[in-house]
């Protein structure tokens, strides 16, 4: 039904293209800077450890996890997880990503408002995205799409809000990461541009996710308005 509607594609395509472009930029930046060694010789794990210890977060562990770009900070476990590439890598990419994840730990420590808000939104967003698939198919099978439209709109409103909160949290984590990397001398002057490029490329994927969620929301609102007339 939706996929036969040319208007849907009009709303969907900009988000899709932006998402693909962001992924290409990110993998380019990663591929380039995973080959550029850092002067300090620190690994990603080593750099993150320095930042955490300096902030008094000696009790936050750093563990290696499988997967590519699986790096994250888990606020429920108060632990940092780094992919093997970034855990062991002594490169601009590894140190940049690891420092970004340490930046999330610093946000948590500082009780940064948007970080807490994002944390609170995680279970609601997970529920909404699971519910979306079920509701969508129930609507499709029973021909009740009009009836479930308000629920679909609510789901995309939740997803848009989540992405809207995530974006500044990600930028702030990168800002904190760069600040600490330079202040502690873990990265030198001529390495700054590379670190920024890796982190900006990662942030772009969150911009794409936000645009995509917003356009979906707008589409369903337009659809609901059209069906009311
Ligand atoms: Zn992040």
mmCIF file with all atom_site columns, C-alpha atoms and ligand atoms in Angstrom:
data_model
loop_
_atom_site.group_PDB
_atom_site.id
_atom_site.type_symbol
_atom_site.label_atom_id
_atom_site.label_alt_id
_atom_site.label_comp_id
_atom_site.label_asym_id
_atom_site.label_entity_id
_atom_site.label_seq_id
_atom_site.pdbx_PDB_ins_code
_atom_site.Cartn_x
_atom_site.Cartn_y
_atom_site.Cartn_z
_atom_site.occupancy
_atom_site.B_iso_or_equiv
_atom_site.pdbx_formal_charge
_atom_site.auth_seq_id
_atom_site.auth_comp_id
_atom_site.auth_asym_id
_atom_site.auth_atom_id
_atom_site.pdbx_PDB_model_num
ATOM   1   C  CA  . UNK A 1 1   ? 0.000   0.000  0.000  1.00 0.00 ? 1   UNK A CA  1
ATOM   2   C  CA  . UNK A 1 2   ? 2.545   2.627  1.168  1.00 0.00 ? 2   UNK A CA  1
ATOM   3   C  CA  . UNK A 1 3   ? 5.155   1.433  -1.258 1.00 0.00 ? 3   UNK A CA  1
ATOM   4   C  CA  . UNK A 1 4   ? 2.793   1.991  -4.191 1.00 0.00 ? 4   UNK A CA  1
ATOM   5   C  CA  . UNK A 1 5   ? 2.385   5.593  -3.120 1.00 0.00 ? 5   UNK A CA  1
ATOM   6   C  CA  . UNK A 1 6   ? 4.852   7.830  -4.995 1.00 0.00 ? 6   UNK A CA  1
ATOM   7   C  CA  . UNK A 1 7   ? 4.496   10.447 -2.237 1.00 0.00 ? 7   UNK A CA  1
ATOM   8   C  CA  . UNK A 1 8   ? 5.939   7.911  0.240  1.00 0.00 ? 8   UNK A CA  1
ATOM   9   C  CA  . UNK A 1 9   ? 9.074   7.562  -1.863 1.00 0.00 ? 9   UNK A CA  1
ATOM   10  C  CA  . UNK A 1 10  ? 9.284   11.329 -2.121 1.00 0.00 ? 10  UNK A CA  1
ATOM   11  C  CA  . UNK A 1 11  ? 9.448   11.434 1.685  1.00 0.00 ? 11  UNK A CA  1
ATOM   12  C  CA  . UNK A 1 12  ? 11.655  8.354  1.994  1.00 0.00 ? 12  UNK A CA  1
ATOM   13  C  CA  . UNK A 1 13  ? 14.336  8.964  -0.630 1.00 0.00 ? 13  UNK A CA  1
ATOM   14  C  CA  . UNK A 1 14  ? 16.062  12.049 0.887  1.00 0.00 ? 14  UNK A CA  1
ATOM   15  C  CA  . UNK A 1 15  ? 16.578  10.199 4.190  1.00 0.00 ? 15  UNK A CA  1
ATOM   16  C  CA  . UNK A 1 16  ? 17.778  7.079  2.382  1.00 0.00 ? 16  UNK A CA  1
ATOM   17  C  CA  . UNK A 1 17  ? 20.255  8.985  0.198  1.00 0.00 ? 17  UNK A CA  1
ATOM   18  C  CA  . UNK A 1 18  ? 21.579  10.949 3.162  1.00 0.00 ? 18  UNK A CA  1
ATOM   19  C  CA  . UNK A 1 19  ? 21.975  7.680  5.091  1.00 0.00 ? 19  UNK A CA  1
ATOM   20  C  CA  . UNK A 1 20  ? 23.911  6.030  2.257  1.00 0.00 ? 20  UNK A CA  1
ATOM   21  C  CA  . UNK A 1 21  ? 26.106  9.106  1.810  1.00 0.00 ? 21  UNK A CA  1
ATOM   22  C  CA  . UNK A 1 22  ? 26.835  9.210  5.575  1.00 0.00 ? 22  UNK A CA  1
ATOM   23  C  CA  . UNK A 1 23  ? 27.769  5.502  5.584  1.00 0.00 ? 23  UNK A CA  1
ATOM   24  C  CA  . UNK A 1 24  ? 30.107  5.982  2.620  1.00 0.00 ? 24  UNK A CA  1
ATOM   25  C  CA  . UNK A 1 25  ? 31.768  8.993  4.289  1.00 0.00 ? 25  UNK A CA  1
ATOM   26  C  CA  . UNK A 1 26  ? 32.137  7.069  7.548  1.00 0.00 ? 26  UNK A CA  1
ATOM   27  C  CA  . UNK A 1 27  ? 33.699  4.003  5.967  1.00 0.00 ? 27  UNK A CA  1
ATOM   28  C  CA  . UNK A 1 28  ? 36.047  6.234  3.911  1.00 0.00 ? 28  UNK A CA  1
ATOM   29  C  CA  . UNK A 1 29  ? 37.187  8.121  7.020  1.00 0.00 ? 29  UNK A CA  1
ATOM   30  C  CA  . UNK A 1 30  ? 37.611  4.852  8.931  1.00 0.00 ? 30  UNK A CA  1
ATOM   31  C  CA  . UNK A 1 31  ? 39.480  3.110  6.167  1.00 0.00 ? 31  UNK A CA  1
ATOM   32  C  CA  . UNK A 1 32  ? 41.842  6.064  5.857  1.00 0.00 ? 32  UNK A CA  1
ATOM   33  C  CA  . UNK A 1 33  ? 42.537  6.769  9.526  1.00 0.00 ? 33  UNK A CA  1
ATOM   34  C  CA  . UNK A 1 34  ? 42.735  3.126  10.620 1.00 0.00 ? 34  UNK A CA  1
ATOM   35  C  CA  . UNK A 1 35  ? 46.040  3.179  8.729  1.00 0.00 ? 35  UNK A CA  1
ATOM   36  C  CA  . UNK A 1 36  ? 47.393  6.377  10.276 1.00 0.00 ? 36  UNK A CA  1
ATOM   37  C  CA  . UNK A 1 37  ? 49.384  5.602  13.447 1.00 0.00 ? 37  UNK A CA  1
ATOM   38  C  CA  . UNK A 1 38  ? 49.233  7.979  16.437 1.00 0.00 ? 38  UNK A CA  1
ATOM   39  C  CA  . UNK A 1 39  ? 52.443  9.647  17.581 1.00 0.00 ? 39  UNK A CA  1
ATOM   40  C  CA  . UNK A 1 40  ? 51.809  8.642  21.184 1.00 0.00 ? 40  UNK A CA  1
ATOM   41  C  CA  . UNK A 1 41  ? 51.693  4.943  20.273 1.00 0.00 ? 41  UNK A CA  1
ATOM   42  C  CA  . UNK A 1 42  ? 48.609  4.556  22.486 1.00 0.00 ? 42  UNK A CA  1
ATOM   43  C  CA  . UNK A 1 43  ? 45.944  1.995  21.633 1.00 0.00 ? 43  UNK A CA  1
ATOM   44  C  CA  . UNK A 1 44  ? 42.274  2.995  21.625 1.00 0.00 ? 44  UNK A CA  1
ATOM   45  C  CA  . UNK A 1 45  ? 41.869  1.203  24.955 1.00 0.00 ? 45  UNK A CA  1
ATOM   46  C  CA  . UNK A 1 46  ? 44.946  2.986  26.327 1.00 0.00 ? 46  UNK A CA  1
ATOM   47  C  CA  . UNK A 1 47  ? 43.656  6.416  25.313 1.00 0.00 ? 47  UNK A CA  1
ATOM   48  C  CA  . UNK A 1 48  ? 40.192  5.737  26.773 1.00 0.00 ? 48  UNK A CA  1
ATOM   49  C  CA  . UNK A 1 49  ? 41.830  4.489  30.008 1.00 0.00 ? 49  UNK A CA  1
ATOM   50  C  CA  . UNK A 1 50  ? 43.847  7.732  30.301 1.00 0.00 ? 50  UNK A CA  1
ATOM   51  C  CA  . UNK A 1 51  ? 40.705  9.865  29.847 1.00 0.00 ? 51  UNK A CA  1
ATOM   52  C  CA  . UNK A 1 52  ? 38.633  7.817  32.301 1.00 0.00 ? 52  UNK A CA  1
ATOM   53  C  CA  . UNK A 1 53  ? 41.373  7.684  34.965 1.00 0.00 ? 53  UNK A CA  1
ATOM   54  C  CA  . UNK A 1 54  ? 41.985  11.399 34.644 1.00 0.00 ? 54  UNK A CA  1
ATOM   55  C  CA  . UNK A 1 55  ? 38.280  12.007 35.339 1.00 0.00 ? 55  UNK A CA  1
ATOM   56  C  CA  . UNK A 1 56  ? 38.430  9.728  38.396 1.00 0.00 ? 56  UNK A CA  1
ATOM   57  C  CA  . UNK A 1 57  ? 36.536  6.950  36.598 1.00 0.00 ? 57  UNK A CA  1
ATOM   58  C  CA  . UNK A 1 58  ? 39.103  4.258  37.471 1.00 0.00 ? 58  UNK A CA  1
ATOM   59  C  CA  . UNK A 1 59  ? 36.253  1.841  38.225 1.00 0.00 ? 59  UNK A CA  1
ATOM   60  C  CA  . UNK A 1 60  ? 34.800  1.988  34.694 1.00 0.00 ? 60  UNK A CA  1
ATOM   61  C  CA  . UNK A 1 61  ? 36.169  -1.092 32.879 1.00 0.00 ? 61  UNK A CA  1
ATOM   62  C  CA  . UNK A 1 62  ? 37.100  -1.207 29.188 1.00 0.00 ? 62  UNK A CA  1
ATOM   63  C  CA  . UNK A 1 63  ? 36.323  -4.511 27.467 1.00 0.00 ? 63  UNK A CA  1
ATOM   64  C  CA  . UNK A 1 64  ? 36.900  -5.817 23.961 1.00 0.00 ? 64  UNK A CA  1
ATOM   65  C  CA  . UNK A 1 65  ? 33.822  -6.932 22.009 1.00 0.00 ? 65  UNK A CA  1
ATOM   66  C  CA  . UNK A 1 66  ? 33.484  -8.649 18.625 1.00 0.00 ? 66  UNK A CA  1
ATOM   67  C  CA  . UNK A 1 67  ? 32.053  -6.906 15.588 1.00 0.00 ? 67  UNK A CA  1
ATOM   68  C  CA  . UNK A 1 68  ? 32.879  -3.948 13.395 1.00 0.00 ? 68  UNK A CA  1
ATOM   69  C  CA  . UNK A 1 69  ? 31.926  -0.477 14.710 1.00 0.00 ? 69  UNK A CA  1
ATOM   70  C  CA  . UNK A 1 70  ? 30.280  -2.153 17.709 1.00 0.00 ? 70  UNK A CA  1
ATOM   71  C  CA  . UNK A 1 71  ? 31.923  0.336  20.093 1.00 0.00 ? 71  UNK A CA  1
ATOM   72  C  CA  . UNK A 1 72  ? 29.682  1.763  22.802 1.00 0.00 ? 72  UNK A CA  1
ATOM   73  C  CA  . UNK A 1 73  ? 29.407  2.877  26.403 1.00 0.00 ? 73  UNK A CA  1
ATOM   74  C  CA  . UNK A 1 74  ? 26.854  0.929  28.421 1.00 0.00 ? 74  UNK A CA  1
ATOM   75  C  CA  . UNK A 1 75  ? 25.418  3.192  31.147 1.00 0.00 ? 75  UNK A CA  1
ATOM   76  C  CA  . UNK A 1 76  ? 23.604  0.312  32.902 1.00 0.00 ? 76  UNK A CA  1
ATOM   77  C  CA  . UNK A 1 77  ? 26.882  -1.621 33.297 1.00 0.00 ? 77  UNK A CA  1
ATOM   78  C  CA  . UNK A 1 78  ? 28.982  1.557  33.600 1.00 0.00 ? 78  UNK A CA  1
ATOM   79  C  CA  . UNK A 1 79  ? 31.452  -0.024 31.183 1.00 0.00 ? 79  UNK A CA  1
ATOM   80  C  CA  . UNK A 1 80  ? 33.132  0.806  27.892 1.00 0.00 ? 80  UNK A CA  1
ATOM   81  C  CA  . UNK A 1 81  ? 33.052  -1.712 25.045 1.00 0.00 ? 81  UNK A CA  1
ATOM   82  C  CA  . UNK A 1 82  ? 35.468  -1.385 22.138 1.00 0.00 ? 82  UNK A CA  1
ATOM   83  C  CA  . UNK A 1 83  ? 35.639  -3.433 18.940 1.00 0.00 ? 83  UNK A CA  1
ATOM   84  C  CA  . UNK A 1 84  ? 38.918  -5.338 18.458 1.00 0.00 ? 84  UNK A CA  1
ATOM   85  C  CA  . UNK A 1 85  ? 40.107  -2.848 15.804 1.00 0.00 ? 85  UNK A CA  1
ATOM   86  C  CA  . UNK A 1 86  ? 39.693  0.096  18.145 1.00 0.00 ? 86  UNK A CA  1
ATOM   87  C  CA  . UNK A 1 87  ? 40.685  -1.719 21.343 1.00 0.00 ? 87  UNK A CA  1
ATOM   88  C  CA  . UNK A 1 88  ? 44.124  -2.715 20.010 1.00 0.00 ? 88  UNK A CA  1
ATOM   89  C  CA  . UNK A 1 89  ? 44.572  -0.183 17.220 1.00 0.00 ? 89  UNK A CA  1
ATOM   90  C  CA  . UNK A 1 90  ? 47.289  2.436  17.680 1.00 0.00 ? 90  UNK A CA  1
ATOM   91  C  CA  . UNK A 1 91  ? 45.710  4.653  15.058 1.00 0.00 ? 91  UNK A CA  1
ATOM   92  C  CA  . UNK A 1 92  ? 43.884  7.972  14.717 1.00 0.00 ? 92  UNK A CA  1
ATOM   93  C  CA  . UNK A 1 93  ? 40.590  6.144  14.072 1.00 0.00 ? 93  UNK A CA  1
ATOM   94  C  CA  . UNK A 1 94  ? 40.965  3.824  17.088 1.00 0.00 ? 94  UNK A CA  1
ATOM   95  C  CA  . UNK A 1 95  ? 41.968  6.582  19.509 1.00 0.00 ? 95  UNK A CA  1
ATOM   96  C  CA  . UNK A 1 96  ? 39.235  8.929  18.192 1.00 0.00 ? 96  UNK A CA  1
ATOM   97  C  CA  . UNK A 1 97  ? 36.406  6.380  18.529 1.00 0.00 ? 97  UNK A CA  1
ATOM   98  C  CA  . UNK A 1 98  ? 37.610  5.114  21.919 1.00 0.00 ? 98  UNK A CA  1
ATOM   99  C  CA  . UNK A 1 99  ? 37.832  8.686  23.240 1.00 0.00 ? 99  UNK A CA  1
ATOM   100 C  CA  . UNK A 1 100 ? 34.294  9.363  21.947 1.00 0.00 ? 100 UNK A CA  1
ATOM   101 C  CA  . UNK A 1 101 ? 32.977  6.391  23.952 1.00 0.00 ? 101 UNK A CA  1
ATOM   102 C  CA  . UNK A 1 102 ? 34.888  7.652  27.001 1.00 0.00 ? 102 UNK A CA  1
ATOM   103 C  CA  . UNK A 1 103 ? 33.103  10.967 26.323 1.00 0.00 ? 103 UNK A CA  1
ATOM   104 C  CA  . UNK A 1 104 ? 29.783  9.194  26.984 1.00 0.00 ? 104 UNK A CA  1
ATOM   105 C  CA  . UNK A 1 105 ? 31.142  7.977  30.340 1.00 0.00 ? 105 UNK A CA  1
ATOM   106 C  CA  . UNK A 1 106 ? 32.038  11.608 31.145 1.00 0.00 ? 106 UNK A CA  1
ATOM   107 C  CA  . UNK A 1 107 ? 28.485  12.681 30.241 1.00 0.00 ? 107 UNK A CA  1
ATOM   108 C  CA  . UNK A 1 108 ? 27.119  9.998  32.558 1.00 0.00 ? 108 UNK A CA  1
ATOM   109 C  CA  . UNK A 1 109 ? 29.422  11.130 35.378 1.00 0.00 ? 109 UNK A CA  1
ATOM   110 C  CA  . UNK A 1 110 ? 28.407  14.774 34.864 1.00 0.00 ? 110 UNK A CA  1
ATOM   111 C  CA  . UNK A 1 111 ? 24.692  13.784 34.840 1.00 0.00 ? 111 UNK A CA  1
ATOM   112 C  CA  . UNK A 1 112 ? 24.423  15.649 31.517 1.00 0.00 ? 112 UNK A CA  1
ATOM   113 C  CA  . UNK A 1 113 ? 20.686  16.265 31.052 1.00 0.00 ? 113 UNK A CA  1
ATOM   114 C  CA  . UNK A 1 114 ? 20.310  15.120 27.450 1.00 0.00 ? 114 UNK A CA  1
ATOM   115 C  CA  . UNK A 1 115 ? 22.342  11.960 28.168 1.00 0.00 ? 115 UNK A CA  1
ATOM   116 C  CA  . UNK A 1 116 ? 19.949  11.042 30.978 1.00 0.00 ? 116 UNK A CA  1
ATOM   117 C  CA  . UNK A 1 117 ? 16.974  11.838 28.767 1.00 0.00 ? 117 UNK A CA  1
ATOM   118 C  CA  . UNK A 1 118 ? 18.340  9.627  26.008 1.00 0.00 ? 118 UNK A CA  1
ATOM   119 C  CA  . UNK A 1 119 ? 18.887  6.803  28.504 1.00 0.00 ? 119 UNK A CA  1
ATOM   120 C  CA  . UNK A 1 120 ? 15.265  7.116  29.668 1.00 0.00 ? 120 UNK A CA  1
ATOM   121 C  CA  . UNK A 1 121 ? 14.033  7.046  26.062 1.00 0.00 ? 121 UNK A CA  1
ATOM   122 C  CA  . UNK A 1 122 ? 15.896  3.832  25.112 1.00 0.00 ? 122 UNK A CA  1
ATOM   123 C  CA  . UNK A 1 123 ? 13.311  1.308  26.440 1.00 0.00 ? 123 UNK A CA  1
ATOM   124 C  CA  . UNK A 1 124 ? 10.375  3.350  25.069 1.00 0.00 ? 124 UNK A CA  1
ATOM   125 C  CA  . UNK A 1 125 ? 12.042  3.590  21.661 1.00 0.00 ? 125 UNK A CA  1
ATOM   126 C  CA  . UNK A 1 126 ? 12.853  -0.121 21.600 1.00 0.00 ? 126 UNK A CA  1
ATOM   127 C  CA  . UNK A 1 127 ? 9.234   -0.921 22.466 1.00 0.00 ? 127 UNK A CA  1
ATOM   128 C  CA  . UNK A 1 128 ? 7.976   1.490  19.781 1.00 0.00 ? 128 UNK A CA  1
ATOM   129 C  CA  . UNK A 1 129 ? 10.148  0.029  17.028 1.00 0.00 ? 129 UNK A CA  1
ATOM   130 C  CA  . UNK A 1 130 ? 9.109   -3.542 17.944 1.00 0.00 ? 130 UNK A CA  1
ATOM   131 C  CA  . UNK A 1 131 ? 5.438   -2.525 18.134 1.00 0.00 ? 131 UNK A CA  1
ATOM   132 C  CA  . UNK A 1 132 ? 5.726   -0.787 14.754 1.00 0.00 ? 132 UNK A CA  1
ATOM   133 C  CA  . UNK A 1 133 ? 6.322   -4.016 12.842 1.00 0.00 ? 133 UNK A CA  1
ATOM   134 C  CA  . UNK A 1 134 ? 3.401   -5.779 14.557 1.00 0.00 ? 134 UNK A CA  1
ATOM   135 C  CA  . UNK A 1 135 ? 0.956   -2.909 14.152 1.00 0.00 ? 135 UNK A CA  1
ATOM   136 C  CA  . UNK A 1 136 ? 2.001   -2.292 10.568 1.00 0.00 ? 136 UNK A CA  1
ATOM   137 C  CA  . UNK A 1 137 ? 1.312   -5.909 9.555  1.00 0.00 ? 137 UNK A CA  1
ATOM   138 C  CA  . UNK A 1 138 ? -1.934  -6.166 11.540 1.00 0.00 ? 138 UNK A CA  1
ATOM   139 C  CA  . UNK A 1 139 ? -3.065  -3.009 9.741  1.00 0.00 ? 139 UNK A CA  1
ATOM   140 C  CA  . UNK A 1 140 ? -1.964  -4.405 6.395  1.00 0.00 ? 140 UNK A CA  1
ATOM   141 C  CA  . UNK A 1 141 ? -3.509  -7.883 6.784  1.00 0.00 ? 141 UNK A CA  1
ATOM   142 C  CA  . UNK A 1 142 ? -6.827  -6.712 8.153  1.00 0.00 ? 142 UNK A CA  1
ATOM   143 C  CA  . UNK A 1 143 ? -7.019  -3.633 5.965  1.00 0.00 ? 143 UNK A CA  1
ATOM   144 C  CA  . UNK A 1 144 ? -7.075  -1.428 9.053  1.00 0.00 ? 144 UNK A CA  1
ATOM   145 C  CA  . UNK A 1 145 ? -4.267  0.892  8.051  1.00 0.00 ? 145 UNK A CA  1
ATOM   146 C  CA  . UNK A 1 146 ? -6.451  3.943  8.511  1.00 0.00 ? 146 UNK A CA  1
ATOM   147 C  CA  . UNK A 1 147 ? -7.354  2.826  12.020 1.00 0.00 ? 147 UNK A CA  1
ATOM   148 C  CA  . UNK A 1 148 ? -3.752  2.174  13.082 1.00 0.00 ? 148 UNK A CA  1
ATOM   149 C  CA  . UNK A 1 149 ? -2.413  5.355  11.487 1.00 0.00 ? 149 UNK A CA  1
ATOM   150 C  CA  . UNK A 1 150 ? -2.568  7.394  14.735 1.00 0.00 ? 150 UNK A CA  1
ATOM   151 C  CA  . UNK A 1 151 ? -0.520  4.677  16.484 1.00 0.00 ? 151 UNK A CA  1
ATOM   152 C  CA  . UNK A 1 152 ? 2.043   4.654  13.664 1.00 0.00 ? 152 UNK A CA  1
ATOM   153 C  CA  . UNK A 1 153 ? 2.289   8.447  13.961 1.00 0.00 ? 153 UNK A CA  1
ATOM   154 C  CA  . UNK A 1 154 ? 2.886   8.149  17.708 1.00 0.00 ? 154 UNK A CA  1
ATOM   155 C  CA  . UNK A 1 155 ? 5.597   5.539  17.108 1.00 0.00 ? 155 UNK A CA  1
ATOM   156 C  CA  . UNK A 1 156 ? 7.433   7.778  14.631 1.00 0.00 ? 156 UNK A CA  1
ATOM   157 C  CA  . UNK A 1 157 ? 7.014   10.736 16.991 1.00 0.00 ? 157 UNK A CA  1
ATOM   158 C  CA  . UNK A 1 158 ? 8.826   8.697  19.677 1.00 0.00 ? 158 UNK A CA  1
ATOM   159 C  CA  . UNK A 1 159 ? 11.566  7.696  17.199 1.00 0.00 ? 159 UNK A CA  1
ATOM   160 C  CA  . UNK A 1 160 ? 11.993  11.290 16.023 1.00 0.00 ? 160 UNK A CA  1
ATOM   161 C  CA  . UNK A 1 161 ? 12.244  12.529 19.606 1.00 0.00 ? 161 UNK A CA  1
ATOM   162 C  CA  . UNK A 1 162 ? 14.854  9.843  20.333 1.00 0.00 ? 162 UNK A CA  1
ATOM   163 C  CA  . UNK A 1 163 ? 16.983  10.870 17.342 1.00 0.00 ? 163 UNK A CA  1
ATOM   164 C  CA  . UNK A 1 164 ? 16.503  14.542 18.213 1.00 0.00 ? 164 UNK A CA  1
ATOM   165 C  CA  . UNK A 1 165 ? 17.971  13.885 21.684 1.00 0.00 ? 165 UNK A CA  1
ATOM   166 C  CA  . UNK A 1 166 ? 20.658  11.491 20.399 1.00 0.00 ? 166 UNK A CA  1
ATOM   167 C  CA  . UNK A 1 167 ? 22.187  13.985 17.966 1.00 0.00 ? 167 UNK A CA  1
ATOM   168 C  CA  . UNK A 1 168 ? 23.377  16.609 20.516 1.00 0.00 ? 168 UNK A CA  1
ATOM   169 C  CA  . UNK A 1 169 ? 24.466  13.800 22.883 1.00 0.00 ? 169 UNK A CA  1
ATOM   170 C  CA  . UNK A 1 170 ? 26.722  12.388 20.141 1.00 0.00 ? 170 UNK A CA  1
ATOM   171 C  CA  . UNK A 1 171 ? 28.161  15.801 19.238 1.00 0.00 ? 171 UNK A CA  1
ATOM   172 C  CA  . UNK A 1 172 ? 28.801  16.550 22.897 1.00 0.00 ? 172 UNK A CA  1
ATOM   173 C  CA  . UNK A 1 173 ? 30.571  13.196 23.438 1.00 0.00 ? 173 UNK A CA  1
ATOM   174 C  CA  . UNK A 1 174 ? 32.880  13.992 20.505 1.00 0.00 ? 174 UNK A CA  1
ATOM   175 C  CA  . UNK A 1 175 ? 33.490  17.501 21.844 1.00 0.00 ? 175 UNK A CA  1
ATOM   176 C  CA  . UNK A 1 176 ? 34.457  16.082 25.257 1.00 0.00 ? 176 UNK A CA  1
ATOM   177 C  CA  . UNK A 1 177 ? 36.633  13.435 23.563 1.00 0.00 ? 177 UNK A CA  1
ATOM   178 C  CA  . UNK A 1 178 ? 38.615  15.981 21.540 1.00 0.00 ? 178 UNK A CA  1
ATOM   179 C  CA  . UNK A 1 179 ? 38.979  18.301 24.534 1.00 0.00 ? 179 UNK A CA  1
ATOM   180 C  CA  . UNK A 1 180 ? 40.478  15.509 26.664 1.00 0.00 ? 180 UNK A CA  1
ATOM   181 C  CA  . UNK A 1 181 ? 42.652  14.065 23.896 1.00 0.00 ? 181 UNK A CA  1
ATOM   182 C  CA  . UNK A 1 182 ? 44.316  17.435 23.318 1.00 0.00 ? 182 UNK A CA  1
ATOM   183 C  CA  . UNK A 1 183 ? 44.402  18.545 26.955 1.00 0.00 ? 183 UNK A CA  1
ATOM   184 C  CA  . UNK A 1 184 ? 46.064  15.317 28.095 1.00 0.00 ? 184 UNK A CA  1
ATOM   185 C  CA  . UNK A 1 185 ? 48.419  15.393 25.119 1.00 0.00 ? 185 UNK A CA  1
ATOM   186 C  CA  . UNK A 1 186 ? 47.233  12.006 23.840 1.00 0.00 ? 186 UNK A CA  1
ATOM   187 C  CA  . UNK A 1 187 ? 46.900  13.469 20.350 1.00 0.00 ? 187 UNK A CA  1
ATOM   188 C  CA  . UNK A 1 188 ? 49.187  16.081 18.861 1.00 0.00 ? 188 UNK A CA  1
ATOM   189 C  CA  . UNK A 1 189 ? 48.357  19.282 16.993 1.00 0.00 ? 189 UNK A CA  1
ATOM   190 C  CA  . UNK A 1 190 ? 48.822  17.835 13.503 1.00 0.00 ? 190 UNK A CA  1
ATOM   191 C  CA  . UNK A 1 191 ? 46.599  14.852 14.389 1.00 0.00 ? 191 UNK A CA  1
ATOM   192 C  CA  . UNK A 1 192 ? 43.597  17.000 15.327 1.00 0.00 ? 192 UNK A CA  1
ATOM   193 C  CA  . UNK A 1 193 ? 42.119  17.223 11.833 1.00 0.00 ? 193 UNK A CA  1
ATOM   194 C  CA  . UNK A 1 194 ? 42.124  13.432 11.420 1.00 0.00 ? 194 UNK A CA  1
ATOM   195 C  CA  . UNK A 1 195 ? 40.389  12.837 14.749 1.00 0.00 ? 195 UNK A CA  1
ATOM   196 C  CA  . UNK A 1 196 ? 37.774  15.467 13.869 1.00 0.00 ? 196 UNK A CA  1
ATOM   197 C  CA  . UNK A 1 197 ? 37.159  13.925 10.469 1.00 0.00 ? 197 UNK A CA  1
ATOM   198 C  CA  . UNK A 1 198 ? 36.546  10.457 11.941 1.00 0.00 ? 198 UNK A CA  1
ATOM   199 C  CA  . UNK A 1 199 ? 34.195  11.804 14.617 1.00 0.00 ? 199 UNK A CA  1
ATOM   200 C  CA  . UNK A 1 200 ? 32.310  14.150 12.270 1.00 0.00 ? 200 UNK A CA  1
ATOM   201 C  CA  . UNK A 1 201 ? 31.720  11.307 9.821  1.00 0.00 ? 201 UNK A CA  1
ATOM   202 C  CA  . UNK A 1 202 ? 30.216  9.221  12.638 1.00 0.00 ? 202 UNK A CA  1
ATOM   203 C  CA  . UNK A 1 203 ? 27.990  12.126 13.705 1.00 0.00 ? 203 UNK A CA  1
ATOM   204 C  CA  . UNK A 1 204 ? 26.653  12.464 10.167 1.00 0.00 ? 204 UNK A CA  1
ATOM   205 C  CA  . UNK A 1 205 ? 25.014  9.026  10.428 1.00 0.00 ? 205 UNK A CA  1
ATOM   206 C  CA  . UNK A 1 206 ? 22.965  10.369 13.363 1.00 0.00 ? 206 UNK A CA  1
ATOM   207 C  CA  . UNK A 1 207 ? 21.910  13.379 11.275 1.00 0.00 ? 207 UNK A CA  1
ATOM   208 C  CA  . UNK A 1 208 ? 20.722  10.948 8.581  1.00 0.00 ? 208 UNK A CA  1
ATOM   209 C  CA  . UNK A 1 209 ? 18.772  8.886  11.133 1.00 0.00 ? 209 UNK A CA  1
ATOM   210 C  CA  . UNK A 1 210 ? 17.057  12.029 12.430 1.00 0.00 ? 210 UNK A CA  1
ATOM   211 C  CA  . UNK A 1 211 ? 16.125  13.269 8.944  1.00 0.00 ? 211 UNK A CA  1
ATOM   212 C  CA  . UNK A 1 212 ? 14.790  9.828  8.057  1.00 0.00 ? 212 UNK A CA  1
ATOM   213 C  CA  . UNK A 1 213 ? 12.632  9.568  11.210 1.00 0.00 ? 213 UNK A CA  1
ATOM   214 C  CA  . UNK A 1 214 ? 11.297  13.097 10.715 1.00 0.00 ? 214 UNK A CA  1
ATOM   215 C  CA  . UNK A 1 215 ? 10.353  12.498 7.079  1.00 0.00 ? 215 UNK A CA  1
ATOM   216 C  CA  . UNK A 1 216 ? 8.556   9.257  7.969  1.00 0.00 ? 216 UNK A CA  1
ATOM   217 C  CA  . UNK A 1 217 ? 6.645   11.103 10.681 1.00 0.00 ? 217 UNK A CA  1
ATOM   218 C  CA  . UNK A 1 218 ? 5.697   13.870 8.232  1.00 0.00 ? 218 UNK A CA  1
ATOM   219 C  CA  . UNK A 1 219 ? 4.561   11.343 5.650  1.00 0.00 ? 219 UNK A CA  1
ATOM   220 C  CA  . UNK A 1 220 ? 2.202   9.556  8.025  1.00 0.00 ? 220 UNK A CA  1
ATOM   221 C  CA  . UNK A 1 221 ? 0.829   12.879 9.281  1.00 0.00 ? 221 UNK A CA  1
ATOM   222 C  CA  . UNK A 1 222 ? 0.172   13.909 5.674  1.00 0.00 ? 222 UNK A CA  1
ATOM   223 C  CA  . UNK A 1 223 ? -1.499  10.563 5.054  1.00 0.00 ? 223 UNK A CA  1
ATOM   224 C  CA  . UNK A 1 224 ? -3.736  10.924 8.118  1.00 0.00 ? 224 UNK A CA  1
ATOM   225 C  CA  . UNK A 1 225 ? -4.756  14.438 7.054  1.00 0.00 ? 225 UNK A CA  1
ATOM   226 C  CA  . UNK A 1 226 ? -5.498  13.252 3.521  1.00 0.00 ? 226 UNK A CA  1
ATOM   227 C  CA  . UNK A 1 227 ? -7.666  10.371 4.671  1.00 0.00 ? 227 UNK A CA  1
ATOM   228 C  CA  . UNK A 1 228 ? -9.671  12.666 6.946  1.00 0.00 ? 228 UNK A CA  1
ATOM   229 C  CA  . UNK A 1 229 ? -10.609 14.978 4.064  1.00 0.00 ? 229 UNK A CA  1
HETATM 230 ZN ZN1 . LIG B 2 .   ? 28.356  7.940  20.740 1.00 0.00 ? 1   LIG B ZN1 1
#
